[in-house]
C-alpha positions as a LaTeX table, in Angstrom:
\begin{tabular}{lrrr}
\hline
Residue & $x$ (\AA) & $y$ (\AA) & $z$ (\AA) \\
\hline
Met1 & $-47.55$ & $-42.64$ & $-65.40$ \\
Thr2 & $-44.86$ & $-42.02$ & $-62.78$ \\
Thr3 & $-41.26$ & $-43.03$ & $-63.47$ \\
Met4 & $-39.92$ & $-42.54$ & $-59.94$ \\
Pro5 & $-38.82$ & $-45.80$ & $-58.29$ \\
Val6 & $-40.72$ & $-46.74$ & $-55.15$ \\
Asp7 & $-37.63$ & $-47.16$ & $-52.97$ \\
Pro8 & $-36.40$ & $-43.68$ & $-51.81$ \\
Gln9 & $-32.84$ & $-45.04$ & $-51.47$ \\
Leu10 & $-32.71$ & $-45.60$ & $-55.22$ \\
Arg11 & $-33.11$ & $-41.87$ & $-55.85$ \\
Ala12 & $-29.62$ & $-41.26$ & $-54.47$ \\
Leu13 & $-28.07$ & $-43.82$ & $-56.85$ \\
Asp14 & $-27.06$ & $-42.96$ & $-60.39$ \\
Ile15 & $-29.00$ & $-45.88$ & $-61.88$ \\
Glu16 & $-31.69$ & $-45.01$ & $-64.38$ \\
Ile17 & $-35.01$ & $-46.90$ & $-64.42$ \\
Pro18 & $-36.30$ & $-46.99$ & $-68.03$ \\
Thr19 & $-39.68$ & $-45.43$ & $-68.70$ \\
Gln20 & $-42.52$ & $-47.55$ & $-69.99$ \\
Pro21 & $-42.83$ & $-47.51$ & $-73.81$ \\
Asp22 & $-45.93$ & $-45.64$ & $-75.01$ \\
Val23 & $-47.52$ & $-48.75$ & $-76.53$ \\
Leu24 & $-47.37$ & $-50.50$ & $-73.15$ \\
Val25 & $-48.90$ & $-47.48$ & $-71.39$ \\
Lys26 & $-51.83$ & $-47.69$ & $-73.82$ \\
Leu27 & $-52.04$ & $-51.49$ & $-73.48$ \\
Ser28 & $-52.13$ & $-51.18$ & $-69.66$ \\
Leu29 & $-55.10$ & $-48.81$ & $-69.93$ \\
Leu30 & $-56.93$ & $-51.21$ & $-72.26$ \\
Met31 & $-56.20$ & $-54.17$ & $-69.96$ \\
Ala32 & $-57.60$ & $-52.23$ & $-66.99$ \\
Asp33 & $-60.98$ & $-51.89$ & $-68.72$ \\
Glu34 & $-63.58$ & $-54.35$ & $-67.41$ \\
Asp35 & $-64.87$ & $-54.98$ & $-70.94$ \\
Ile36 & $-61.63$ & $-55.46$ & $-72.86$ \\
Asp37 & $-61.86$ & $-54.63$ & $-76.58$ \\
Leu38 & $-60.04$ & $-57.34$ & $-78.57$ \\
Gln39 & $-60.09$ & $-55.24$ & $-81.72$ \\
Ala40 & $-58.54$ & $-52.26$ & $-79.93$ \\
Val41 & $-55.78$ & $-54.39$ & $-78.44$ \\
Ser42 & $-54.89$ & $-56.08$ & $-81.74$ \\
Gly43 & $-55.01$ & $-52.69$ & $-83.49$ \\
Leu44 & $-52.68$ & $-51.19$ & $-80.88$ \\
Val45 & $-50.07$ & $-53.95$ & $-81.22$ \\
Glu46 & $-50.29$ & $-53.91$ & $-85.02$ \\
Thr47 & $-49.54$ & $-50.16$ & $-85.18$ \\
Asp48 & $-45.97$ & $-50.97$ & $-84.11$ \\
Met49 & $-44.65$ & $-53.15$ & $-86.95$ \\
Ala50 & $-41.54$ & $-54.30$ & $-85.10$ \\
Leu51 & $-43.57$ & $-55.19$ & $-82.02$ \\
Ala52 & $-46.27$ & $-56.99$ & $-84.02$ \\
Ala53 & $-43.61$ & $-59.03$ & $-85.85$ \\
Ala54 & $-41.94$ & $-59.94$ & $-82.56$ \\
Val55 & $-45.28$ & $-60.96$ & $-81.01$ \\
Leu56 & $-46.13$ & $-63.19$ & $-83.97$ \\
Lys57 & $-42.68$ & $-64.77$ & $-83.86$ \\
Ala58 & $-43.16$ & $-65.51$ & $-80.15$ \\
Val59 & $-46.69$ & $-66.89$ & $-80.63$ \\
Asn60 & $-45.44$ & $-69.22$ & $-83.37$ \\
Ser61 & $-42.53$ & $-70.50$ & $-81.26$ \\
Ser62 & $-42.56$ & $-73.95$ & $-79.68$ \\
Leu63 & $-43.22$ & $-72.38$ & $-76.27$ \\
Tyr64 & $-46.92$ & $-71.94$ & $-77.12$ \\
Gly65 & $-47.31$ & $-75.21$ & $-79.03$ \\
Leu66 & $-49.95$ & $-74.02$ & $-81.53$ \\
Arg67 & $-50.52$ & $-76.50$ & $-84.36$ \\
Gly68 & $-51.23$ & $-73.99$ & $-87.15$ \\
Arg69 & $-49.24$ & $-70.90$ & $-88.07$ \\
Val70 & $-50.70$ & $-67.67$ & $-86.69$ \\
Gln71 & $-50.46$ & $-64.80$ & $-89.19$ \\
Thr72 & $-52.15$ & $-61.85$ & $-87.43$ \\
Val73 & $-52.21$ & $-60.43$ & $-83.92$ \\
His74 & $-56.00$ & $-60.83$ & $-83.90$ \\
Gln75 & $-55.60$ & $-64.55$ & $-84.65$ \\
Ala76 & $-53.11$ & $-64.79$ & $-81.80$ \\
Leu77 & $-55.65$ & $-63.20$ & $-79.45$ \\
Thr78 & $-58.27$ & $-65.71$ & $-80.60$ \\
Tyr79 & $-56.01$ & $-68.75$ & $-80.11$ \\
Leu80 & $-54.14$ & $-67.75$ & $-76.95$ \\
Gly81 & $-56.40$ & $-65.25$ & $-75.22$ \\
Met82 & $-55.91$ & $-61.68$ & $-74.11$ \\
Arg83 & $-53.62$ & $-62.27$ & $-71.13$ \\
Glu84 & $-50.99$ & $-64.31$ & $-72.93$ \\
Val85 & $-50.82$ & $-62.01$ & $-75.98$ \\
Ala86 & $-50.70$ & $-58.94$ & $-73.72$ \\
Ala87 & $-47.91$ & $-60.59$ & $-71.73$ \\
Ile88 & $-45.94$ & $-61.36$ & $-74.91$ \\
Thr89 & $-46.39$ & $-57.70$ & $-75.89$ \\
Phe90 & $-45.09$ & $-56.64$ & $-72.47$ \\
Glu91 & $-42.14$ & $-58.99$ & $-72.82$ \\
Met92 & $-41.22$ & $-57.49$ & $-76.20$ \\
Gly93 & $-41.70$ & $-53.95$ & $-74.88$ \\
Leu94 & $-39.53$ & $-54.76$ & $-71.88$ \\
Arg95 & $-36.75$ & $-56.09$ & $-74.11$ \\
Ala96 & $-37.01$ & $-53.03$ & $-76.36$ \\
Ala97 & $-36.41$ & $-50.75$ & $-73.36$ \\
Phe98 & $-32.85$ & $-52.10$ & $-73.14$ \\
Pro99 & $-30.01$ & $-52.33$ & $-75.67$ \\
Pro100 & $-29.63$ & $-55.79$ & $-77.26$ \\
Ala101 & $-26.98$ & $-57.87$ & $-75.50$ \\
Val102 & $-25.96$ & $-61.50$ & $-75.89$ \\
Glu103 & $-25.52$ & $-61.77$ & $-72.11$ \\
Leu104 & $-29.19$ & $-60.84$ & $-71.56$ \\
Glu105 & $-30.68$ & $-63.39$ & $-73.95$ \\
Pro106 & $-30.92$ & $-66.10$ & $-71.26$ \\
Val107 & $-32.70$ & $-63.58$ & $-69.02$ \\
Trp108 & $-35.37$ & $-62.87$ & $-71.67$ \\
Thr109 & $-35.74$ & $-66.57$ & $-72.54$ \\
Arg110 & $-36.32$ & $-67.47$ & $-68.89$ \\
Ala111 & $-38.70$ & $-64.52$ & $-68.51$ \\
Ala112 & $-40.96$ & $-65.75$ & $-71.32$ \\
Lys113 & $-41.09$ & $-69.28$ & $-69.93$ \\
Arg114 & $-41.56$ & $-68.25$ & $-66.30$ \\
Gly115 & $-44.26$ & $-65.71$ & $-67.16$ \\
Leu116 & $-46.18$ & $-68.35$ & $-69.10$ \\
Leu117 & $-45.91$ & $-70.90$ & $-66.28$ \\
Met118 & $-46.94$ & $-68.37$ & $-63.64$ \\
Gly119 & $-49.88$ & $-66.92$ & $-65.60$ \\
Arg120 & $-51.35$ & $-70.35$ & $-66.26$ \\
Met121 & $-50.84$ & $-71.48$ & $-62.67$ \\
Gly122 & $-52.47$ & $-68.26$ & $-61.45$ \\
Gln123 & $-55.48$ & $-68.95$ & $-63.65$ \\
Met124 & $-55.82$ & $-72.50$ & $-62.28$ \\
Leu125 & $-55.46$ & $-71.38$ & $-58.65$ \\
Gly126 & $-57.64$ & $-68.28$ & $-58.71$ \\
Val127 & $-54.64$ & $-65.98$ & $-58.16$ \\
Asp128 & $-54.61$ & $-62.89$ & $-60.42$ \\
Pro129 & $-53.16$ & $-64.44$ & $-63.61$ \\
Trp130 & $-52.16$ & $-61.09$ & $-65.15$ \\
Ala131 & $-50.18$ & $-60.13$ & $-62.04$ \\
Ala132 & $-48.63$ & $-63.61$ & $-61.96$ \\
His133 & $-47.63$ & $-63.50$ & $-65.63$ \\
Ser134 & $-46.24$ & $-59.98$ & $-65.26$ \\
Ala135 & $-44.20$ & $-60.95$ & $-62.20$ \\
Gly136 & $-42.66$ & $-63.84$ & $-64.13$ \\
Leu137 & $-41.70$ & $-61.56$ & $-66.99$ \\
Phe138 & $-40.15$ & $-58.90$ & $-64.73$ \\
Glu139 & $-38.48$ & $-61.12$ & $-62.13$ \\
Glu140 & $-34.95$ & $-60.72$ & $-63.54$ \\
Cys141 & $-35.38$ & $-57.39$ & $-65.34$ \\
Gly142 & $-33.23$ & $-55.65$ & $-62.72$ \\
Lys143 & $-30.29$ & $-57.49$ & $-64.28$ \\
Ala144 & $-30.99$ & $-55.66$ & $-67.53$ \\
Val145 & $-31.07$ & $-52.34$ & $-65.63$ \\
Leu146 & $-27.64$ & $-53.06$ & $-64.13$ \\
Tyr147 & $-26.29$ & $-54.28$ & $-67.47$ \\
Arg148 & $-27.30$ & $-50.99$ & $-69.06$ \\
His149 & $-25.81$ & $-49.09$ & $-66.13$ \\
Ala150 & $-22.45$ & $-50.91$ & $-66.16$ \\
Pro151 & $-22.01$ & $-52.80$ & $-69.47$ \\
Gly152 & $-18.26$ & $-53.13$ & $-68.98$ \\
His153 & $-18.48$ & $-54.58$ & $-65.48$ \\
Tyr154 & $-21.79$ & $-56.36$ & $-65.00$ \\
Pro155 & $-21.41$ & $-59.23$ & $-67.53$ \\
Ala156 & $-18.39$ & $-60.48$ & $-65.58$ \\
Met157 & $-20.51$ & $-60.50$ & $-62.42$ \\
Leu158 & $-23.18$ & $-62.56$ & $-64.17$ \\
Arg159 & $-20.55$ & $-65.07$ & $-65.28$ \\
Ala160 & $-18.87$ & $-65.20$ & $-61.86$ \\
Thr161 & $-21.90$ & $-66.33$ & $-59.86$ \\
Ser162 & $-23.79$ & $-69.61$ & $-59.82$ \\
Ser163 & $-26.89$ & $-68.36$ & $-57.99$ \\
Asp164 & $-28.96$ & $-65.20$ & $-57.65$ \\
Lys165 & $-28.20$ & $-65.19$ & $-53.93$ \\
Glu166 & $-24.48$ & $-64.80$ & $-54.68$ \\
Leu167 & $-25.23$ & $-62.26$ & $-57.39$ \\
Val168 & $-27.27$ & $-59.92$ & $-55.17$ \\
Gln169 & $-24.39$ & $-59.82$ & $-52.67$ \\
Leu170 & $-21.95$ & $-58.80$ & $-55.41$ \\
Glu171 & $-24.44$ & $-56.24$ & $-56.74$ \\
His172 & $-24.86$ & $-54.64$ & $-53.33$ \\
Thr173 & $-21.10$ & $-54.34$ & $-52.97$ \\
Ala174 & $-20.60$ & $-52.88$ & $-56.46$ \\
Phe175 & $-23.70$ & $-50.70$ & $-56.90$ \\
Gly176 & $-25.35$ & $-50.28$ & $-53.49$ \\
Val177 & $-28.48$ & $-52.03$ & $-54.78$ \\
Ser178 & $-29.41$ & $-55.45$ & $-56.16$ \\
His179 & $-31.38$ & $-56.54$ & $-59.20$ \\
Asp180 & $-34.43$ & $-57.67$ & $-57.17$ \\
Ala181 & $-34.91$ & $-54.15$ & $-55.74$ \\
Leu182 & $-34.33$ & $-52.56$ & $-59.15$ \\
Gly183 & $-36.76$ & $-54.98$ & $-60.79$ \\
Ala184 & $-39.41$ & $-54.07$ & $-58.23$ \\
Ala185 & $-38.77$ & $-50.37$ & $-58.87$ \\
Leu186 & $-39.23$ & $-50.93$ & $-62.60$ \\
Cys187 & $-42.49$ & $-52.82$ & $-61.96$ \\
Glu188 & $-43.68$ & $-49.97$ & $-59.74$ \\
Ser189 & $-42.78$ & $-47.25$ & $-62.23$ \\
Trp190 & $-44.51$ & $-49.16$ & $-65.04$ \\
Gly191 & $-47.70$ & $-49.48$ & $-62.99$ \\
Leu192 & $-47.75$ & $-53.24$ & $-62.42$ \\
Ala193 & $-49.98$ & $-54.71$ & $-59.71$ \\
Pro194 & $-48.66$ & $-54.57$ & $-56.12$ \\
Ala195 & $-48.68$ & $-58.39$ & $-55.99$ \\
Ala196 & $-46.31$ & $-58.49$ & $-58.99$ \\
Val197 & $-44.06$ & $-55.81$ & $-57.46$ \\
Ala198 & $-43.83$ & $-57.76$ & $-54.19$ \\
Ser199 & $-43.05$ & $-61.03$ & $-55.97$ \\
Val200 & $-40.22$ & $-59.45$ & $-57.95$ \\
Arg201 & $-38.86$ & $-57.71$ & $-54.84$ \\
Tyr202 & $-38.66$ & $-60.89$ & $-52.77$ \\
His203 & $-38.12$ & $-63.65$ & $-55.34$ \\
Val204 & $-34.42$ & $-64.20$ & $-54.55$ \\
Gln205 & $-35.10$ & $-64.37$ & $-50.82$ \\
Leu206 & $-37.95$ & $-66.84$ & $-51.42$ \\
Gln207 & $-35.78$ & $-69.07$ & $-53.61$ \\
His208 & $-33.08$ & $-69.17$ & $-50.98$ \\
Glu209 & $-35.14$ & $-69.47$ & $-47.79$ \\
Leu210 & $-38.54$ & $-70.92$ & $-48.84$ \\
Leu211 & $-39.96$ & $-68.45$ & $-46.36$ \\
Met212 & $-42.37$ & $-65.58$ & $-47.00$ \\
Pro213 & $-41.02$ & $-62.30$ & $-45.55$ \\
Glu214 & $-43.27$ & $-60.66$ & $-42.95$ \\
Ala215 & $-43.44$ & $-57.56$ & $-45.14$ \\
Met216 & $-44.95$ & $-59.54$ & $-48.04$ \\
Gln217 & $-48.72$ & $-58.98$ & $-47.84$ \\
Arg218 & $-49.87$ & $-60.30$ & $-51.23$ \\
Arg219 & $-48.44$ & $-63.79$ & $-51.16$ \\
Gly220 & $-50.19$ & $-65.85$ & $-53.85$ \\
Val221 & $-48.11$ & $-64.53$ & $-56.76$ \\
Gly222 & $-44.88$ & $-64.93$ & $-54.76$ \\
Ala223 & $-45.73$ & $-68.56$ & $-53.97$ \\
Ile224 & $-46.43$ & $-69.24$ & $-57.64$ \\
Ser225 & $-43.13$ & $-67.56$ & $-58.54$ \\
Leu226 & $-41.21$ & $-69.92$ & $-56.29$ \\
Val227 & $-43.00$ & $-72.98$ & $-57.69$ \\
Ala228 & $-42.29$ & $-71.85$ & $-61.28$ \\
Trp229 & $-38.61$ & $-71.31$ & $-60.41$ \\
Thr230 & $-38.51$ & $-74.80$ & $-58.88$ \\
Leu231 & $-40.05$ & $-76.33$ & $-62.00$ \\
Met232 & $-37.38$ & $-74.65$ & $-64.13$ \\
Asn233 & $-34.38$ & $-75.24$ & $-61.88$ \\
Lys234 & $-35.01$ & $-78.01$ & $-59.34$ \\
Pro235 & $-37.98$ & $-80.08$ & $-60.55$ \\
Glu236 & $-37.03$ & $-82.93$ & $-58.23$ \\
Ala237 & $-37.84$ & $-80.63$ & $-55.27$ \\
Leu238 & $-41.32$ & $-79.65$ & $-56.51$ \\
Asp239 & $-43.35$ & $-81.62$ & $-53.95$ \\
Glu240 & $-41.25$ & $-80.37$ & $-51.04$ \\
Thr241 & $-41.39$ & $-76.76$ & $-52.24$ \\
Val242 & $-45.17$ & $-76.79$ & $-52.71$ \\
Met243 & $-45.76$ & $-78.33$ & $-49.27$ \\
Glu244 & $-43.53$ & $-75.67$ & $-47.72$ \\
Ile245 & $-44.79$ & $-72.55$ & $-49.51$ \\
Ala246 & $-48.51$ & $-73.16$ & $-50.21$ \\
Pro247 & $-49.64$ & $-72.86$ & $-46.55$ \\
Gln248 & $-47.70$ & $-69.61$ & $-46.17$ \\
Ala249 & $-49.78$ & $-68.14$ & $-49.01$ \\
Gln250 & $-53.02$ & $-69.80$ & $-47.82$ \\
Leu251 & $-53.16$ & $-71.93$ & $-50.94$ \\
Asp252 & $-54.18$ & $-75.59$ & $-51.07$ \\
Glu253 & $-51.09$ & $-77.83$ & $-51.41$ \\
Thr254 & $-52.87$ & $-80.49$ & $-53.50$ \\
Leu255 & $-54.36$ & $-77.96$ & $-55.93$ \\
Met256 & $-51.05$ & $-76.12$ & $-56.25$ \\
Leu257 & $-49.13$ & $-79.31$ & $-56.98$ \\
Arg258 & $-51.77$ & $-80.34$ & $-59.53$ \\
Ala259 & $-51.54$ & $-76.94$ & $-61.25$ \\
Ala260 & $-47.73$ & $-77.12$ & $-61.33$ \\
Arg261 & $-47.79$ & $-80.61$ & $-62.85$ \\
Arg262 & $-50.37$ & $-79.52$ & $-65.41$ \\
Val263 & $-48.44$ & $-76.46$ & $-66.65$ \\
Glu264 & $-45.24$ & $-78.51$ & $-66.70$ \\
Glu265 & $-47.00$ & $-81.06$ & $-68.90$ \\
Gln266 & $-48.38$ & $-78.34$ & $-71.20$ \\
Leu267 & $-44.91$ & $-76.89$ & $-71.66$ \\
Gln268 & $-43.32$ & $-80.26$ & $-72.33$ \\
Gln269 & $-45.99$ & $-81.04$ & $-74.94$ \\
Ala270 & $-45.44$ & $-77.67$ & $-76.63$ \\
Glu271 & $-41.67$ & $-78.14$ & $-76.67$ \\
Ser272 & $-41.92$ & $-81.69$ & $-78.04$ \\
Arg273 & $-44.20$ & $-80.48$ & $-80.88$ \\
Gly274 & $-41.67$ & $-77.76$ & $-81.68$ \\
Arg275 & $-38.76$ & $-80.14$ & $-82.10$ \\
\hline
\end{tabular}
């Protein structure tokens, strides 16, 4: 597994991209197998006690809305399915690659929610759900890279900006690179699908312009990313966003809007049961 960022310009910067934890390397290999072994996956997660505990805590949170309490990783796989448990494992492994920080908690909370929304929408729309879920989890991870790089300076930048568009401008000035490029480099070095890498690389531009960049070849995941962001930040603009972005990704507007409404409803039901 290579740890060199994809962007050659990043090599000249003194910003370290964390290597993928061993358990996630092994999980990636299992997930790549056409005939995925549930027992092997649950066994892998359960060998890391801290990770297994974190996964079970996440599965039993209101976000997933399960009625009974799940007590083993294998149970979680049975109730939620391979993709969602693998994604929770990736989320926990991603968090563990960075030092704990109060300022990053909102980043991880949004990552869990966005990954869930995107994975389920991908499944409904026939767009690689694992790539979609992964992109949602990693979309803001470049912020964690910069936080680790400049813990004394970066939190103030996070507090000083009201949008990611403003933030990337400050990041470029301060560090010569922005969190979207760093997030894409982390995705690349951890072996995520090209569609996930592209979505992470261009998500800020998409949010700001509602326009797919010419360089973006795999567009389905990016379109889903924008719709998930809209659901979480500007739900009143959902119809307009879907009508604008779906044709650019060659997705059906009606089906995309239906999928967005459905996952929004699922999340609201889960959250109401958790209250």
